[in-house]
């Protein structure tokens, strides 16, 4: 019988491996094995047809050692407590790698968001925000968008919190629309960060982005934006996919046209896009094709042992959270395939969330240039910190990132001490 995949155990295994490499005592990091708080809520929703459905919602606050809990909210049918715990823990490590003053948290609702009308999405979000009200706040826990949530959803969340609190509180969530306290550059930040990381890693490997072939799994805000930016850097994006399947063009896709097509209307899918010479491909084909750079930017648990053995990518830059399994990662390492790990590669999103939060707390707004400059500085610095750690311990970039994060968290935790 095959063991059920448990994403939280996978994160703990990765953390454990890094802790040992770093030579930590278990006492120093044992608390990180247990989220500080796990909340599960039942969300009754009146559907457009008048019927009532109840959805399960979650918020996990993994570690608050370095600051308020921080992390997105996802709406997806596969959401469960273990997944949210895993994603919350990853946020703890991600914020430590970026060296921004946050802990880690994550939330989600088990619902197929593509089947909800806009009105249903809004009512669901407002009820979920109401149920989370006692445990979130600008200095407590600050949510943000994730899979199937967007700036509009954040605006509803912020509005609901503000009504309950009796005052406008933009800093309670990040990733808001610019008109209600969002930051310029936030929407593109994750995709932009992935591009910066692909560039930084290519430089270390003495490779160039110009003419590099790229395959992207996922065409949403992360994958789609990364594909656009990489294309503008001179890469040849040959393949991209979404829930409806993948497309491939050996001469490179007209990625501006593809993304433009997808974004003109909610619910548009790649299966309806066509152009001469286009070939339809499956998930496995995309993940294993010979390309210079593979960007998994969809769901977790994609680069399994089997895929890791078969992949012909020369560099993997992880846009999604947890796209590579623990065993898959060991195989990539063994095969010498470099990986820029999720907690570094996709940290551009939370980095600009931090800038948005700062702007909100100061009632200030920065111009886009300032946001982008600070994003680049922050990510290039994290990249160098991770690279140096990996060099020092002769390890993979993933181990380098986890060691760097653990070191920062354990140091903060020791300095704060244990009062009870
Ligand atoms: N959901 C994004 C992530 O996984 C952003 C989190 C945030 O901005 O708080 O990193």
mmCIF file of N, CA, C and O in Angstrom, residues 343-407:
data_model
loop_
_atom_site.group_PDB
_atom_site.id
_atom_site.type_symbol
_atom_site.label_atom_id
_atom_site.label_comp_id
_atom_site.label_asym_id
_atom_site.label_seq_id
_atom_site.Cartn_x
_atom_site.Cartn_y
_atom_site.Cartn_z
ATOM 1 N N UNK A 343 11.634 28.588 -1.245
ATOM 2 C CA UNK A 343 11.686 29.599 -0.168
ATOM 3 C C UNK A 343 12.629 30.756 -0.497
ATOM 4 O O UNK A 343 12.621 31.770 0.168
ATOM 5 N N UNK A 344 13.428 30.582 -1.550
ATOM 6 C CA UNK A 344 14.215 31.704 -2.067
ATOM 7 C C UNK A 344 13.578 32.211 -3.372
ATOM 8 O O UNK A 344 13.302 33.400 -3.522
ATOM 9 N N UNK A 345 13.336 31.285 -4.299
ATOM 10 C CA UNK A 345 12.927 31.677 -5.654
ATOM 11 C C UNK A 345 11.617 32.458 -5.692
ATOM 12 O O UNK A 345 11.481 33.397 -6.476
ATOM 13 N N UNK A 346 10.640 32.069 -4.859
ATOM 14 C CA UNK A 346 9.355 32.773 -4.957
ATOM 15 C C UNK A 346 9.151 33.795 -3.835
ATOM 16 O O UNK A 346 8.029 34.236 -3.584
ATOM 17 N N UNK A 347 10.234 34.198 -3.187
ATOM 18 C CA UNK A 347 10.101 35.119 -2.049
ATOM 19 C C UNK A 347 9.862 36.577 -2.465
ATOM 20 O O UNK A 347 9.668 37.442 -1.612
ATOM 21 N N UNK A 348 9.852 36.856 -3.767
ATOM 22 C CA UNK A 348 9.580 38.223 -4.230
ATOM 23 C C UNK A 348 8.191 38.689 -3.810
ATOM 24 O O UNK A 348 7.983 39.879 -3.525
ATOM 25 N N UNK A 349 7.259 37.770 -3.753
ATOM 26 C CA UNK A 349 5.884 38.116 -3.371
ATOM 27 C C UNK A 349 5.818 38.619 -1.943
ATOM 28 O O UNK A 349 5.321 39.720 -1.668
ATOM 29 N N UNK A 350 6.365 37.824 -1.036
ATOM 30 C CA UNK A 350 6.284 38.240 0.374
ATOM 31 C C UNK A 350 7.200 39.431 0.639
ATOM 32 O O UNK A 350 6.913 40.259 1.515
ATOM 33 N N UNK A 351 8.251 39.583 -0.149
ATOM 34 C CA UNK A 351 9.139 40.746 0.028
ATOM 35 C C UNK A 351 8.362 42.032 -0.257
ATOM 36 O O UNK A 351 8.395 42.985 0.536
ATOM 37 N N UNK A 352 7.614 42.034 -1.374
ATOM 38 C CA UNK A 352 6.842 43.250 -1.669
ATOM 39 C C UNK A 352 5.622 43.361 -0.746
ATOM 40 O O UNK A 352 5.163 44.460 -0.449
ATOM 41 N N UNK A 353 5.147 42.252 -0.223
ATOM 42 C CA UNK A 353 4.116 42.322 0.823
ATOM 43 C C UNK A 353 4.652 43.098 2.021
ATOM 44 O O UNK A 353 3.952 43.910 2.631
ATOM 45 N N UNK A 354 5.891 42.826 2.352
ATOM 46 C CA UNK A 354 6.530 43.536 3.470
ATOM 47 C C UNK A 354 6.609 45.039 3.172
ATOM 48 O O UNK A 354 6.307 45.870 4.034
ATOM 49 N N UNK A 355 6.944 45.384 1.924
ATOM 50 C CA UNK A 355 6.996 46.808 1.561
ATOM 51 C C UNK A 355 5.591 47.429 1.641
ATOM 52 O O UNK A 355 5.426 48.568 2.072
ATOM 53 N N UNK A 356 4.610 46.670 1.210
ATOM 54 C CA UNK A 356 3.219 47.177 1.264
ATOM 55 C C UNK A 356 2.805 47.445 2.707
ATOM 56 O O UNK A 356 2.221 48.491 3.019
ATOM 57 N N UNK A 357 3.123 46.527 3.567
ATOM 58 C CA UNK A 357 2.791 46.629 5.000
ATOM 59 C C UNK A 357 3.473 47.851 5.615
ATOM 60 O O UNK A 357 2.874 48.620 6.354
ATOM 61 N N UNK A 358 4.751 48.040 5.260
ATOM 62 C CA UNK A 358 5.477 49.226 5.750
ATOM 63 C C UNK A 358 4.790 50.508 5.287
ATOM 64 O O UNK A 358 4.625 51.449 6.062
ATOM 65 N N UNK A 359 4.400 50.536 4.008
ATOM 66 C CA UNK A 359 3.734 51.737 3.464
ATOM 67 C C UNK A 359 2.428 51.986 4.204
ATOM 68 O O UNK A 359 2.095 53.113 4.561
ATOM 69 N N UNK A 360 1.662 50.915 4.476
ATOM 70 C CA UNK A 360 0.385 51.042 5.180
ATOM 71 C C UNK A 360 0.576 51.562 6.604
ATOM 72 O O UNK A 360 -0.157 52.438 7.057
ATOM 73 N N UNK A 361 1.572 51.023 7.292
ATOM 74 C CA UNK A 361 1.785 51.427 8.688
ATOM 75 C C UNK A 361 2.211 52.887 8.779
ATOM 76 O O UNK A 361 1.987 53.551 9.788
ATOM 77 N N UNK A 362 2.831 53.386 7.695
ATOM 78 C CA UNK A 362 3.295 54.780 7.690
ATOM 79 C C UNK A 362 2.368 55.709 6.905
ATOM 80 O O UNK A 362 2.701 56.881 6.718
ATOM 81 N N UNK A 363 1.234 55.198 6.414
ATOM 82 C CA UNK A 363 0.340 55.974 5.549
ATOM 83 C C UNK A 363 1.109 56.664 4.425
ATOM 84 O O UNK A 363 1.042 57.884 4.250
ATOM 85 N N UNK A 364 1.845 55.871 3.705
ATOM 86 C CA UNK A 364 2.768 56.405 2.715
ATOM 87 C C UNK A 364 2.646 55.552 1.470
ATOM 88 O O UNK A 364 2.200 54.409 1.543
ATOM 89 N N UNK A 365 3.031 56.105 0.300
ATOM 90 C CA UNK A 365 3.102 55.197 -0.837
ATOM 91 C C UNK A 365 4.349 55.464 -1.672
ATOM 92 O O UNK A 365 4.689 56.615 -1.932
ATOM 93 N N UNK A 366 5.026 54.384 -2.002
ATOM 94 C CA UNK A 366 6.281 54.485 -2.739
ATOM 95 C C UNK A 366 6.003 54.402 -4.231
ATOM 96 O O UNK A 366 5.048 53.748 -4.651
ATOM 97 N N UNK A 367 6.902 55.018 -5.040
ATOM 98 C CA UNK A 367 6.711 54.832 -6.473
ATOM 99 C C UNK A 367 7.250 53.461 -6.885
ATOM 100 O O UNK A 367 7.976 52.801 -6.126
ATOM 101 N N UNK A 368 6.864 53.038 -8.077
ATOM 102 C CA UNK A 368 7.158 51.676 -8.496
ATOM 103 C C UNK A 368 8.661 51.397 -8.596
ATOM 104 O O UNK A 368 9.122 50.297 -8.302
ATOM 105 N N UNK A 369 9.399 52.426 -8.980
ATOM 106 C CA UNK A 369 10.845 52.271 -9.091
ATOM 107 C C UNK A 369 11.478 51.905 -7.769
ATOM 108 O O UNK A 369 12.355 51.057 -7.693
ATOM 109 N N UNK A 370 11.002 52.577 -6.730
ATOM 110 C CA UNK A 370 11.556 52.315 -5.401
ATOM 111 C C UNK A 370 11.240 50.873 -4.980
ATOM 112 O O UNK A 370 12.094 50.161 -4.450
ATOM 113 N N UNK A 371 9.999 50.445 -5.238
ATOM 114 C CA UNK A 371 9.604 49.077 -4.895
ATOM 115 C C UNK A 371 10.507 48.084 -5.632
ATOM 116 O O UNK A 371 11.070 47.163 -5.029
ATOM 117 N N UNK A 372 10.673 48.300 -6.927
ATOM 118 C CA UNK A 372 11.455 47.344 -7.726
ATOM 119 C C UNK A 372 12.929 47.329 -7.352
ATOM 120 O O UNK A 372 13.558 46.283 -7.334
ATOM 121 N N UNK A 373 13.454 48.506 -7.053
ATOM 122 C CA UNK A 373 14.866 48.571 -6.645
ATOM 123 C C UNK A 373 15.063 47.822 -5.335
ATOM 124 O O UNK A 373 15.998 47.039 -5.175
ATOM 125 N N UNK A 374 14.144 48.060 -4.390
ATOM 126 C CA UNK A 374 14.293 47.392 -3.086
ATOM 127 C C UNK A 374 14.081 45.896 -3.209
ATOM 128 O O UNK A 374 14.726 45.100 -2.525
ATOM 129 N N UNK A 375 13.172 45.514 -4.106
ATOM 130 C CA UNK A 375 12.943 44.078 -4.329
ATOM 131 C C UNK A 375 14.223 43.423 -4.849
ATOM 132 O O UNK A 375 14.659 42.377 -4.353
ATOM 133 N N UNK A 376 14.826 44.069 -5.828
ATOM 134 C CA UNK A 376 16.042 43.487 -6.419
ATOM 135 C C UNK A 376 17.168 43.412 -5.384
ATOM 136 O O UNK A 376 17.822 42.369 -5.250
ATOM 137 N N UNK A 377 17.368 44.488 -4.640
ATOM 138 C CA UNK A 377 18.425 44.475 -3.617
ATOM 139 C C UNK A 377 18.211 43.362 -2.613
ATOM 140 O O UNK A 377 19.138 42.626 -2.263
ATOM 141 N N UNK A 378 16.955 43.273 -2.145
ATOM 142 C CA UNK A 378 16.654 42.265 -1.121
ATOM 143 C C UNK A 378 16.898 40.849 -1.656
ATOM 144 O O UNK A 378 17.539 40.020 -1.007
ATOM 145 N N UNK A 379 16.418 40.592 -2.866
ATOM 146 C CA UNK A 379 16.526 39.217 -3.375
ATOM 147 C C UNK A 379 17.944 38.848 -3.773
ATOM 148 O O UNK A 379 18.363 37.709 -3.584
ATOM 149 N N UNK A 380 18.675 39.806 -4.312
ATOM 150 C CA UNK A 380 20.060 39.500 -4.678
ATOM 151 C C UNK A 380 20.863 39.207 -3.411
ATOM 152 O O UNK A 380 21.686 38.298 -3.365
ATOM 153 N N UNK A 381 20.551 39.944 -2.335
ATOM 154 C CA UNK A 381 21.247 39.700 -1.074
ATOM 155 C C UNK A 381 20.888 38.308 -0.525
ATOM 156 O O UNK A 381 21.774 37.551 -0.110
ATOM 157 N N UNK A 382 19.588 37.971 -0.542
ATOM 158 C CA UNK A 382 19.212 36.631 -0.043
ATOM 159 C C UNK A 382 19.887 35.555 -0.876
ATOM 160 O O UNK A 382 20.345 34.543 -0.346
ATOM 161 N N UNK A 383 19.926 35.775 -2.191
ATOM 162 C CA UNK A 383 20.543 34.786 -3.067
ATOM 163 C C UNK A 383 22.010 34.568 -2.673
ATOM 164 O O UNK A 383 22.462 33.435 -2.516
ATOM 165 N N UNK A 384 22.730 35.673 -2.477
ATOM 166 C CA UNK A 384 24.152 35.563 -2.103
ATOM 167 C C UNK A 384 24.299 34.872 -0.746
ATOM 168 O O UNK A 384 25.187 34.046 -0.558
ATOM 169 N N UNK A 385 23.431 35.219 0.206
ATOM 170 C CA UNK A 385 23.488 34.585 1.535
ATOM 171 C C UNK A 385 23.293 33.074 1.416
ATOM 172 O O UNK A 385 23.993 32.286 2.053
ATOM 173 N N UNK A 386 22.321 32.675 0.590
ATOM 174 C CA UNK A 386 22.044 31.245 0.424
ATOM 175 C C UNK A 386 23.212 30.572 -0.308
ATOM 176 O O UNK A 386 23.679 29.495 0.077
ATOM 177 N N UNK A 387 23.677 31.224 -1.348
ATOM 178 C CA UNK A 387 24.804 30.677 -2.132
ATOM 179 C C UNK A 387 26.009 30.441 -1.223
ATOM 180 O O UNK A 387 26.623 29.369 -1.235
ATOM 181 N N UNK A 388 26.329 31.454 -0.387
ATOM 182 C CA UNK A 388 27.495 31.334 0.490
ATOM 183 C C UNK A 388 27.322 30.207 1.507
ATOM 184 O O UNK A 388 28.269 29.481 1.804
ATOM 185 N N UNK A 389 26.124 30.081 2.022
ATOM 186 C CA UNK A 389 25.847 29.003 2.977
ATOM 187 C C UNK A 389 26.037 27.652 2.298
ATOM 188 O O UNK A 389 26.661 26.741 2.853
ATOM 189 N N UNK A 390 25.514 27.540 1.073
ATOM 190 C CA UNK A 390 25.626 26.273 0.334
ATOM 191 C C UNK A 390 27.095 25.954 0.031
ATOM 192 O O UNK A 390 27.529 24.808 0.125
ATOM 193 N N UNK A 391 27.865 26.996 -0.302
ATOM 194 C CA UNK A 391 29.296 26.789 -0.569
ATOM 195 C C UNK A 391 30.016 26.327 0.693
ATOM 196 O O UNK A 391 30.804 25.388 0.670
ATOM 197 N N UNK A 392 29.709 27.014 1.794
ATOM 198 C CA UNK A 392 30.388 26.721 3.061
ATOM 199 C C UNK A 392 30.179 25.258 3.485
ATOM 200 O O UNK A 392 31.088 24.618 3.987
ATOM 201 N N UNK A 393 28.954 24.771 3.287
ATOM 202 C CA UNK A 393 28.651 23.402 3.716
ATOM 203 C C UNK A 393 28.660 22.412 2.557
ATOM 204 O O UNK A 393 28.240 21.281 2.713
ATOM 205 N N UNK A 394 29.108 22.883 1.411
ATOM 206 C CA UNK A 394 29.164 22.035 0.231
ATOM 207 C C UNK A 394 27.833 21.319 -0.004
ATOM 208 O O UNK A 394 27.772 20.093 -0.165
ATOM 209 N N UNK A 395 26.768 22.107 0.025
ATOM 210 C CA UNK A 395 25.420 21.525 -0.044
ATOM 211 C C UNK A 395 24.656 22.088 -1.235
ATOM 212 O O UNK A 395 25.142 22.955 -1.960
ATOM 213 N N UNK A 396 23.422 21.605 -1.384
ATOM 214 C CA UNK A 396 22.529 22.144 -2.418
ATOM 215 C C UNK A 396 22.046 23.527 -1.982
ATOM 216 O O UNK A 396 22.163 23.908 -0.807
ATOM 217 N N UNK A 397 21.458 24.261 -2.925
ATOM 218 C CA UNK A 397 20.881 25.566 -2.587
ATOM 219 C C UNK A 397 19.703 25.391 -1.618
ATOM 220 O O UNK A 397 19.446 26.238 -0.780
ATOM 221 N N UNK A 398 18.965 24.281 -1.732
ATOM 222 C CA UNK A 398 17.847 24.093 -0.796
ATOM 223 C C UNK A 398 18.368 23.952 0.637
ATOM 224 O O UNK A 398 17.872 24.593 1.556
ATOM 225 N N UNK A 399 19.396 23.126 0.788
ATOM 226 C CA UNK A 399 19.960 22.974 2.128
ATOM 227 C C UNK A 399 20.548 24.302 2.599
ATOM 228 O O UNK A 399 20.410 24.671 3.763
ATOM 229 N N UNK A 400 21.182 25.034 1.683
ATOM 230 C CA UNK A 400 21.744 26.340 2.037
ATOM 231 C C UNK A 400 20.654 27.273 2.560
ATOM 232 O O UNK A 400 20.818 27.949 3.585
ATOM 233 N N UNK A 401 19.513 27.284 1.865
ATOM 234 C CA UNK A 401 18.406 28.165 2.257
ATOM 235 C C UNK A 401 17.826 27.757 3.614
ATOM 236 O O UNK A 401 17.573 28.597 4.485
ATOM 237 N N UNK A 402 17.627 26.452 3.803
ATOM 238 C CA UNK A 402 17.069 25.994 5.085
ATOM 239 C C UNK A 402 18.050 26.227 6.233
ATOM 240 O O UNK A 402 17.651 26.579 7.342
ATOM 241 N N UNK A 403 19.360 26.043 5.969
ATOM 242 C CA UNK A 403 20.347 26.283 7.035
ATOM 243 C C UNK A 403 20.370 27.760 7.416
ATOM 244 O O UNK A 403 20.414 28.101 8.592
ATOM 245 N N UNK A 404 20.340 28.611 6.398
ATOM 246 C CA UNK A 404 20.342 30.059 6.650
ATOM 247 C C UNK A 404 19.120 30.445 7.493
ATOM 248 O O UNK A 404 19.223 31.163 8.491
ATOM 249 N N UNK A 405 17.958 29.926 7.097
ATOM 250 C CA UNK A 405 16.721 30.237 7.810
ATOM 251 C C UNK A 405 16.788 29.718 9.248
ATOM 252 O O UNK A 405 16.495 30.458 10.203
ATOM 253 N N UNK A 406 17.192 28.465 9.394
ATOM 254 C CA UNK A 406 17.251 27.880 10.742
ATOM 255 C C UNK A 406 18.184 28.672 11.641
ATOM 256 O O UNK A 406 17.872 28.948 12.797
ATOM 257 N N UNK A 407 19.322 29.044 11.086
ATOM 258 C CA UNK A 407 20.292 29.797 11.865
ATOM 259 C C UNK A 407 19.674 31.110 12.366
ATOM 260 O O UNK A 407 19.794 31.462 13.543
#
